[in-house]
Amino acid sequence: MPEKKNTKQETPKTKEPVIYIGPSIVGVATKGTVYKNGLTPQMGKAVEELPALNTLLVEIGKITQARKDLKNKESAVSICYAKAEEYARKKGAKG
């Protein structure tokens, strides 16, 4: 019997610091927030609600490439950024 694969995206559990390069989200994160010891509970919940946010949590050493990718409207980073902007608008409207 084939094994079931876990298709759910996991929250980054790396010991490496990550920086959030997405738009600011009220009550969750500000663009440029650095997470050194894991994500805050608010960001963890946001990642569960919108897994695309994982793409916007970038290891510090990969920030230059990620910023270049943001300029390409067809890149995964850019598409996830657009989804995060929509999520941020919804969160802002609720708050």
PDB file of C-alpha atoms in Angstrom:
ATOM      1  CA  MET A   1       0.000   0.000   0.000  1.00  0.00           C
ATOM      2  CA  PRO A   2       1.511   3.371  -0.975  1.00  0.00           C
ATOM      3  CA  GLU A   3       2.476   5.732   1.797  1.00  0.00           C
ATOM      4  CA  LYS A   4       0.581   8.981   2.105  1.00  0.00           C
ATOM      5  CA  LYS A   5       2.761  11.989   1.603  1.00  0.00           C
ATOM      6  CA  ASN A   6       2.263  15.054   3.705  1.00  0.00           C
ATOM      7  CA  THR A   7       1.408  17.759   1.181  1.00  0.00           C
ATOM      8  CA  LYS A   8       0.836  20.487   3.781  1.00  0.00           C
ATOM      9  CA  GLN A   9       3.599  23.079   3.734  1.00  0.00           C
ATOM     10  CA  GLU A  10       5.495  23.229   6.974  1.00  0.00           C
ATOM     11  CA  THR A  11       6.413  26.413   8.775  1.00  0.00           C
ATOM     12  CA  PRO A  12      10.159  26.948   8.519  1.00  0.00           C
ATOM     13  CA  LYS A  13      11.786  25.345  11.557  1.00  0.00           C
ATOM     14  CA  THR A  14      15.296  26.330  10.609  1.00  0.00           C
ATOM     15  CA  LYS A  15      17.801  27.654  13.109  1.00  0.00           C
ATOM     16  CA  GLU A  16      18.910  30.069  10.421  1.00  0.00           C
ATOM     17  CA  PRO A  17      17.326  33.516  10.827  1.00  0.00           C
ATOM     18  CA  VAL A  18      14.739  34.386   8.196  1.00  0.00           C
ATOM     19  CA  ILE A  19      13.478  37.755   7.034  1.00  0.00           C
ATOM     20  CA  TYR A  20       9.911  38.470   5.981  1.00  0.00           C
ATOM     21  CA  ILE A  21       9.913  40.194   2.581  1.00  0.00           C
ATOM     22  CA  GLY A  22       6.153  40.416   2.141  1.00  0.00           C
ATOM     23  CA  PRO A  23       3.859  43.366   2.734  1.00  0.00           C
ATOM     24  CA  SER A  24       3.120  44.525   6.271  1.00  0.00           C
ATOM     25  CA  ILE A  25       0.161  42.709   7.804  1.00  0.00           C
ATOM     26  CA  VAL A  26      -1.637  44.406  10.693  1.00  0.00           C
ATOM     27  CA  GLY A  27      -1.095  42.493  13.929  1.00  0.00           C
ATOM     28  CA  VAL A  28       1.173  39.936  12.242  1.00  0.00           C
ATOM     29  CA  ALA A  29       4.372  41.319  10.716  1.00  0.00           C
ATOM     30  CA  THR A  30       6.054  44.322   9.190  1.00  0.00           C
ATOM     31  CA  LYS A  31       8.057  44.069   5.988  1.00  0.00           C
ATOM     32  CA  GLY A  32      11.663  43.364   6.931  1.00  0.00           C
ATOM     33  CA  THR A  33      10.916  41.579  10.223  1.00  0.00           C
ATOM     34  CA  VAL A  34      13.696  39.133  11.116  1.00  0.00           C
ATOM     35  CA  TYR A  35      12.807  35.910  12.926  1.00  0.00           C
ATOM     36  CA  LYS A  36      15.813  34.505  14.793  1.00  0.00           C
ATOM     37  CA  ASN A  37      14.158  31.901  17.018  1.00  0.00           C
ATOM     38  CA  GLY A  38      11.226  30.706  14.975  1.00  0.00           C
ATOM     39  CA  LEU A  39       8.061  32.540  14.058  1.00  0.00           C
ATOM     40  CA  THR A  40       5.818  34.488  16.373  1.00  0.00           C
ATOM     41  CA  PRO A  41       2.439  32.886  17.148  1.00  0.00           C
ATOM     42  CA  GLN A  42       0.751  35.522  14.962  1.00  0.00           C
ATOM     43  CA  MET A  43       2.973  34.750  11.969  1.00  0.00           C
ATOM     44  CA  GLY A  44       2.611  31.022  12.568  1.00  0.00           C
ATOM     45  CA  LYS A  45      -1.171  31.366  12.411  1.00  0.00           C
ATOM     46  CA  ALA A  46      -0.939  33.527   9.287  1.00  0.00           C
ATOM     47  CA  VAL A  47       1.251  30.902   7.577  1.00  0.00           C
ATOM     48  CA  GLU A  48      -1.359  28.257   8.423  1.00  0.00           C
ATOM     49  CA  GLU A  49      -4.069  30.456   6.885  1.00  0.00           C
ATOM     50  CA  LEU A  50      -1.960  31.399   3.844  1.00  0.00           C
ATOM     51  CA  PRO A  51       0.893  28.920   3.186  1.00  0.00           C
ATOM     52  CA  ALA A  52       2.208  31.210   0.419  1.00  0.00           C
ATOM     53  CA  LEU A  53       3.715  33.340   3.213  1.00  0.00           C
ATOM     54  CA  ASN A  54       6.395  30.641   3.619  1.00  0.00           C
ATOM     55  CA  THR A  55       7.831  31.754   0.291  1.00  0.00           C
ATOM     56  CA  LEU A  56       8.199  35.266   1.695  1.00  0.00           C
ATOM     57  CA  LEU A  57      10.196  34.047   4.708  1.00  0.00           C
ATOM     58  CA  VAL A  58      13.693  34.045   3.240  1.00  0.00           C
ATOM     59  CA  GLU A  59      17.023  33.028   4.743  1.00  0.00           C
ATOM     60  CA  ILE A  60      19.193  36.085   5.209  1.00  0.00           C
ATOM     61  CA  GLY A  61      21.795  34.794   2.734  1.00  0.00           C
ATOM     62  CA  LYS A  62      19.158  34.476  -0.012  1.00  0.00           C
ATOM     63  CA  ILE A  63      17.608  37.930   0.356  1.00  0.00           C
ATOM     64  CA  THR A  64      19.333  39.455  -2.686  1.00  0.00           C
ATOM     65  CA  GLN A  65      17.969  36.810  -5.048  1.00  0.00           C
ATOM     66  CA  ALA A  66      14.513  36.983  -3.464  1.00  0.00           C
ATOM     67  CA  ARG A  67      14.373  40.756  -3.989  1.00  0.00           C
ATOM     68  CA  LYS A  68      15.348  40.286  -7.635  1.00  0.00           C
ATOM     69  CA  ASP A  69      12.596  37.674  -7.966  1.00  0.00           C
ATOM     70  CA  LEU A  70      10.060  40.169  -6.588  1.00  0.00           C
ATOM     71  CA  LYS A  71      10.642  42.353  -9.650  1.00  0.00           C
ATOM     72  CA  ASN A  72       9.640  39.509 -11.986  1.00  0.00           C
ATOM     73  CA  LYS A  73       5.823  39.454 -11.977  1.00  0.00           C
ATOM     74  CA  GLU A  74       5.816  35.787 -13.027  1.00  0.00           C
ATOM     75  CA  SER A  75       8.121  34.511 -10.264  1.00  0.00           C
ATOM     76  CA  ALA A  76       6.792  32.448  -7.377  1.00  0.00           C
ATOM     77  CA  VAL A  77       7.954  35.101  -4.918  1.00  0.00           C
ATOM     78  CA  SER A  78       6.056  37.832  -6.768  1.00  0.00           C
ATOM     79  CA  ILE A  79       2.887  35.740  -7.022  1.00  0.00           C
ATOM     80  CA  CYS A  80       3.043  34.931  -3.301  1.00  0.00           C
ATOM     81  CA  TYR A  81       3.610  38.622  -2.549  1.00  0.00           C
ATOM     82  CA  ALA A  82       0.389  39.477  -4.411  1.00  0.00           C
ATOM     83  CA  LYS A  83      -1.491  36.844  -2.399  1.00  0.00           C
ATOM     84  CA  ALA A  84      -0.008  38.263   0.797  1.00  0.00           C
ATOM     85  CA  GLU A  85      -1.153  41.782  -0.190  1.00  0.00           C
ATOM     86  CA  GLU A  86      -4.706  40.491  -0.580  1.00  0.00           C
ATOM     87  CA  TYR A  87      -4.450  38.697   2.777  1.00  0.00           C
ATOM     88  CA  ALA A  88      -3.109  41.889   4.392  1.00  0.00           C
ATOM     89  CA  ARG A  89      -6.061  43.912   3.036  1.00  0.00           C
ATOM     90  CA  LYS A  90      -8.511  41.395   4.482  1.00  0.00           C
ATOM     91  CA  LYS A  91      -6.740  41.427   7.844  1.00  0.00           C
ATOM     92  CA  GLY A  92      -6.671  45.229   7.856  1.00  0.00           C
ATOM     93  CA  ALA A  93     -10.393  45.376   7.089  1.00  0.00           C
ATOM     94  CA  LYS A  94     -11.159  43.082  10.027  1.00  0.00           C
ATOM     95  CA  GLY A  95      -9.009  45.081  12.422  1.00  0.00           C
TER      96      GLY A  95
END
